[in-house]
Coordinates of C-alpha atoms and ligand atoms in Angstrom, one line a residue:
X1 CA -47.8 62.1 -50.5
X2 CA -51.2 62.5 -51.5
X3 CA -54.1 60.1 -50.1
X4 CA -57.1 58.6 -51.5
X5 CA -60.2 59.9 -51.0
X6 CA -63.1 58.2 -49.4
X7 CA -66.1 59.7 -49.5
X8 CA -68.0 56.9 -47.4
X9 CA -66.4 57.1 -44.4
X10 CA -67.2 54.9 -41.9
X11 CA -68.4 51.7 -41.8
X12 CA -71.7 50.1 -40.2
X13 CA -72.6 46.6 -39.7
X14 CA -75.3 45.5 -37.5
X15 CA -74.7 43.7 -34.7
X16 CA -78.8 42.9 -33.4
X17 CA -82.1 44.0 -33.6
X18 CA -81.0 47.4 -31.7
X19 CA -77.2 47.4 -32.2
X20 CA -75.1 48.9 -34.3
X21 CA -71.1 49.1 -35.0
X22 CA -69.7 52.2 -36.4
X23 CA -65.7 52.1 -37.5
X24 CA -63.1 53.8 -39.3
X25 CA -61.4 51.5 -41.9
X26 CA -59.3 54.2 -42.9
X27 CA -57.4 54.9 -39.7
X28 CA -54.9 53.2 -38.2
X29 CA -56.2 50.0 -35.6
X30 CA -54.5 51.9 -33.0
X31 CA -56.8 54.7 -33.6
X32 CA -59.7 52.8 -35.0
X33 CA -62.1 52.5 -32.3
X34 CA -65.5 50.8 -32.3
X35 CA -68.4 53.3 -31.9
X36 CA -71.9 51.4 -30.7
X37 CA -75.2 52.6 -31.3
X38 CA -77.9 51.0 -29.5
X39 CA -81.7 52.2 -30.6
X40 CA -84.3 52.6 -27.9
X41 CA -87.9 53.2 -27.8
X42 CA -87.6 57.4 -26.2
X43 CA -83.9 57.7 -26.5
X44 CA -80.6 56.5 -28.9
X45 CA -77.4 56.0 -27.2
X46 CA -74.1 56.4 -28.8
X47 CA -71.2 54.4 -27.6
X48 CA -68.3 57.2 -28.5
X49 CA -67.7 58.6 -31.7
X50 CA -64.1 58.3 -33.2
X51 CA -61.8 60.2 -34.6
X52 CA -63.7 63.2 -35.7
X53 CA -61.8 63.3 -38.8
X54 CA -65.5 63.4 -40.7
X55 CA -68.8 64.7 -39.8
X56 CA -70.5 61.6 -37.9
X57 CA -73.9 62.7 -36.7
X58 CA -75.7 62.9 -40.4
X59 CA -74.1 58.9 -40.8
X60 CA -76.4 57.9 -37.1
X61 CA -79.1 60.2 -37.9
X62 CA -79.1 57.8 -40.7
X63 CA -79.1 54.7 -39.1
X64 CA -82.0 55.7 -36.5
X65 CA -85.8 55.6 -36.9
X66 CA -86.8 58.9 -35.9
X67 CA -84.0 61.5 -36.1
X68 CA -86.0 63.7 -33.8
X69 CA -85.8 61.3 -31.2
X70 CA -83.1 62.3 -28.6
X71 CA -79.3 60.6 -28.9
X72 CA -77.4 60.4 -26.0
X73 CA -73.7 60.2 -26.6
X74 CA -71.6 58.4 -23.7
X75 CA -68.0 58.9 -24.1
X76 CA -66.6 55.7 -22.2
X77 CA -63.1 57.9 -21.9
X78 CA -61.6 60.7 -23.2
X79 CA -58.6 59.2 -25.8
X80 CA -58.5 61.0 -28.8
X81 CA -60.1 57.7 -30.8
X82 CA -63.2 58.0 -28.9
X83 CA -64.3 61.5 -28.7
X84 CA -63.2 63.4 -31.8
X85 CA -67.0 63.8 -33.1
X86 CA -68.9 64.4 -29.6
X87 CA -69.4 67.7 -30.1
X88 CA -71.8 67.0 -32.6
X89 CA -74.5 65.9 -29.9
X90 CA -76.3 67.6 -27.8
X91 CA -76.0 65.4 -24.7
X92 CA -72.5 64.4 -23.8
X93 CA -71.9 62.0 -21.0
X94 CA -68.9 60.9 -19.0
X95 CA -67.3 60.2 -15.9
X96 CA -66.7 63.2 -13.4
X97 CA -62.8 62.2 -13.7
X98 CA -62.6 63.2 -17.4
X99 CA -64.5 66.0 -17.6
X100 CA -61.6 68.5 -18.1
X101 CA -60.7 66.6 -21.8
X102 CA -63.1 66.6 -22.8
X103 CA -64.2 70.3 -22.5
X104 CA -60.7 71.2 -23.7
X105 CA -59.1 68.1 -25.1
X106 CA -55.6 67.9 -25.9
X107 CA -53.7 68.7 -29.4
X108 CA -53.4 66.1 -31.3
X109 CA -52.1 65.3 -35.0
X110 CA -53.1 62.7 -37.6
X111 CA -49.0 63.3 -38.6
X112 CA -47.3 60.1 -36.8
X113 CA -44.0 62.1 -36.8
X114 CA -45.8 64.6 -34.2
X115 CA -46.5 61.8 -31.8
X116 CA -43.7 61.3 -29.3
X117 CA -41.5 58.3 -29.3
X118 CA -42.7 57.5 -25.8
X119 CA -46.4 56.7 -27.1
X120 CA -45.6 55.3 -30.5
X121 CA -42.9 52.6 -28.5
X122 CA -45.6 51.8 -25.9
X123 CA -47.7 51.1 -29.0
X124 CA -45.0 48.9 -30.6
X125 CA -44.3 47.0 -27.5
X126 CA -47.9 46.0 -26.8
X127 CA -48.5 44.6 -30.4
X128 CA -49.6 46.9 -32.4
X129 CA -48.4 47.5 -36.4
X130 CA -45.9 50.1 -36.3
X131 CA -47.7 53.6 -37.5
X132 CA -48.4 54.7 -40.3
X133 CA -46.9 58.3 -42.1
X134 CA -50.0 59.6 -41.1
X135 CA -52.1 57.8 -38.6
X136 CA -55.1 57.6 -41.6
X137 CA -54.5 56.3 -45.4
X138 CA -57.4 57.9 -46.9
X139 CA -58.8 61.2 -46.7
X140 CA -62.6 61.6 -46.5
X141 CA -62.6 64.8 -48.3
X142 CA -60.7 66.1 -51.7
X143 CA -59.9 69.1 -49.4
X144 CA -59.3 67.6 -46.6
X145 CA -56.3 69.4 -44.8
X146 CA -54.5 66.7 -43.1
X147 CA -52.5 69.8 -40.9
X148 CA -55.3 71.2 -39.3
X149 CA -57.4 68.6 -37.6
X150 CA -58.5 69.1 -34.0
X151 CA -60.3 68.0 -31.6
X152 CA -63.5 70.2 -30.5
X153 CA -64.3 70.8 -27.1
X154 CA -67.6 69.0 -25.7
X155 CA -68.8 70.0 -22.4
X156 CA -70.1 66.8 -20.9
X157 CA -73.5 68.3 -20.3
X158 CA -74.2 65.2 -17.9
X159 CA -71.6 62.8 -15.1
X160 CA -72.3 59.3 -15.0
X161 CA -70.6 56.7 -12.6
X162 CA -70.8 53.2 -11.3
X163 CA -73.9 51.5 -10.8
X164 CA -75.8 54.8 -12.9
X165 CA -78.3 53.1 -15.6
X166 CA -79.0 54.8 -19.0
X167 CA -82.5 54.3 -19.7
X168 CA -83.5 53.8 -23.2
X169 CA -87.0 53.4 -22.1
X170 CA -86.9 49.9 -23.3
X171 CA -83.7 49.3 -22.6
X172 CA -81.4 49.8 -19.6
X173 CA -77.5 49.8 -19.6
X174 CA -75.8 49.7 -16.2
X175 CA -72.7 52.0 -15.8
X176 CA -69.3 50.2 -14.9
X177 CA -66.5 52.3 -13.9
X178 CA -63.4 50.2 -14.9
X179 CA -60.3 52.8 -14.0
X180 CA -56.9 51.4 -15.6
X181 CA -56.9 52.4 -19.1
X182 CA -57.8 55.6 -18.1
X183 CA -59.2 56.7 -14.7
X184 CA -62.5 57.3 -15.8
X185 CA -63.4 54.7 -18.4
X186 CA -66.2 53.3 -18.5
X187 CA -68.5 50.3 -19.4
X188 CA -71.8 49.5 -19.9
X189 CA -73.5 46.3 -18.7
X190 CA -76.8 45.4 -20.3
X191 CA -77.8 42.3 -18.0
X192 CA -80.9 41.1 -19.5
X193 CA -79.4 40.3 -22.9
X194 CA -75.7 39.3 -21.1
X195 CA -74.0 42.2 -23.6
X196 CA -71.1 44.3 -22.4
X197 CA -69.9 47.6 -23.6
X198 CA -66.2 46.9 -22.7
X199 CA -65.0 49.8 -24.4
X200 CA -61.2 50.0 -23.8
X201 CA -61.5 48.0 -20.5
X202 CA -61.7 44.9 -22.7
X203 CA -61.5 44.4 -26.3
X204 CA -60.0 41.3 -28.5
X205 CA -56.4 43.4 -29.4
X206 CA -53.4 44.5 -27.4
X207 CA -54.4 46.3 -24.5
X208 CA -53.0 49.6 -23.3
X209 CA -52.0 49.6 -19.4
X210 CA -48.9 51.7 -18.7
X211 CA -49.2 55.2 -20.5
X212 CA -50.3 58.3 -19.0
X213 CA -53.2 58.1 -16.4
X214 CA -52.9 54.3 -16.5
X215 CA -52.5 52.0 -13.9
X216 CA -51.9 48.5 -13.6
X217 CA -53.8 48.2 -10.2
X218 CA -57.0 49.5 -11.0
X219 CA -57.0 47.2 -14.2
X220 CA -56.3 44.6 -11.9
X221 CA -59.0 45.0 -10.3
X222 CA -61.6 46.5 -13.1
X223 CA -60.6 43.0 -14.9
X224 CA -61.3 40.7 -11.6
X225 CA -64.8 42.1 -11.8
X226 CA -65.5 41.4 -15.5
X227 CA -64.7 37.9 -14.8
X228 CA -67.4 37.6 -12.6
X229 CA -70.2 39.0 -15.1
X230 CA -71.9 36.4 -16.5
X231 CA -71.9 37.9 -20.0
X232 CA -72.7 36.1 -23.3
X233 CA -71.1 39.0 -25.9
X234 CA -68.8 41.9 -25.2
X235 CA -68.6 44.5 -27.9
X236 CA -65.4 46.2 -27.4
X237 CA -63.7 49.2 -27.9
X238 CA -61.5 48.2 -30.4
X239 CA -61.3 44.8 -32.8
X240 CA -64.5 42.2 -32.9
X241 CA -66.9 41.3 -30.8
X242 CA -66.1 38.3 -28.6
X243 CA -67.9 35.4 -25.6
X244 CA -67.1 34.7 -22.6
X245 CA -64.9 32.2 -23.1
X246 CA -62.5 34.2 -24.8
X247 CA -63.4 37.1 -22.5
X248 CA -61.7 34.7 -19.6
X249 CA -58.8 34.0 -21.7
X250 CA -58.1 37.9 -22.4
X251 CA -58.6 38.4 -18.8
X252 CA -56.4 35.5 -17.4
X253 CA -53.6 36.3 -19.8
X254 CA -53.2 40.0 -18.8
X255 CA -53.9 38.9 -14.9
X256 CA -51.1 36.5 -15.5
X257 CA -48.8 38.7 -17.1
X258 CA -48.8 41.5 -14.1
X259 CA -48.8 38.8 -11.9
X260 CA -51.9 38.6 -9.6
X261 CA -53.9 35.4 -11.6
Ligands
LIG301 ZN1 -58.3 54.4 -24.9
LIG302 ZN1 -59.2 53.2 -27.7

């Protein structure tokens, strides 16, 4: 089976006057993450950084105002969708508890029949399409050898944790840990505007609780605290944007499905 090739990539669309949304239209929406870029005055910050299927740091040099100016890429966990291009920056930051992915992350294929049945079910049962022959439909390269993609190590060169702020210089993000999805994920909560970074704590899809180094519990818990932020728009890790309102309704539905609503 041969697939198309598409040069261009990702995707952008800007979200606000410092915001962008990177995706990958051309992998599957299980593995199809959001990446956020939000511009600041001494410092970029990158919101995780896909697949790594194709070269992403040329695309955000693009999108910023003064490539020079330093990028700082936050990896808000360590699944395969969210860190597959980290290595292209030079400062790498996550959570002390994932530290050891991402320095030597885990084989993975882009070849759906390589992915155990246990994962692919646990996909299935939570809602999602059933996958793909390969988990992309395009290629982004005529080359491209679909067999020998790989993650690359990246070092965090930095640990961030709960209630750390990542300072833009005119713009501050507070760091949420939310365990449950994964044990270190993280969020990012930028107060003054009422905007949070769910990542894979909250987006508007099927969310993933019971897989390896998930837990129910702590996603009990990381959601009864994201109720109480007064936020106006969370950009997620996955899917579209989305309010509070529907924020709530995410949140009650998965409270009321493990049973502590
Ligand atoms: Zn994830
Ligand atoms: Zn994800």
């Amino acid at each position: 089976m041969t697939l198309p090739v598409e040069a261009s990539w990702y995707h952008t669309a800007r979200l606000d006057d410092r915001t962008w949304l990177i995706t990958e239209p051309h992998v599957h929406p299980i593995f199809s993450a959001n990446m956020h870029l939000v511009l600041g005055r001494d410092a970029d910050l990158l919101i995780d950084t896909g697949m790594g299927i194709a070269p992403l740091r040329p695309m955000v040099d693009g999108l910023r105002d003064d490539p020079d100016k330093p990028v700082i890429c936050l990896s808000s966990h360590t699944h395969v969708d969210h860190i597959g291009a980290a290595h292209e920056f030079e400062t790498r930051l996550v959570h002390p508890s994932e530290t050891d992915e991402l320095a030597k992350p885990s084989p993975y294929s882009l070849v759906s029949a390589d992915i155990s049945d246990a994962l692919a079910n646990l996909f299935l049962d939570a809602g999602y399409e059933p996958l793909w022959e390969y988990l992309v439909n395009a290629v982004p390269t005529t080359n491209y050898d679909l067999d020998s993609y790989a993650i690359q190590p990246a070092p965090a060169t930095g640990l961030v944790d709960d209630g750390d702020v990542i300072d833009l210089g005119d713009w501050q993000g507070e760091v949420l840990h939310l365990p449950g999805h994964s044990p270190g994920q993280l969020g990012l909560w930028h107060a003054e505007s009422g905007t949070l970074f769910g990542a894979d704590a909250i987006y508007d899809g099927p969310l993933i609780f019971s897989g390896p180094g998930m837990s129910v519990a702590e996603y009990t818990t990381s959601l009864k605290r994201l109720r109480d932020l007064p936020v106006n728009v969370v950009h997620g890790g996955h899917d579209p944007a989305f309010d509070r309102a529907r924020m709530l309704t995410i949140i009650d539905s998965y409270l009321a499905q493990w049973g502590s609503a």
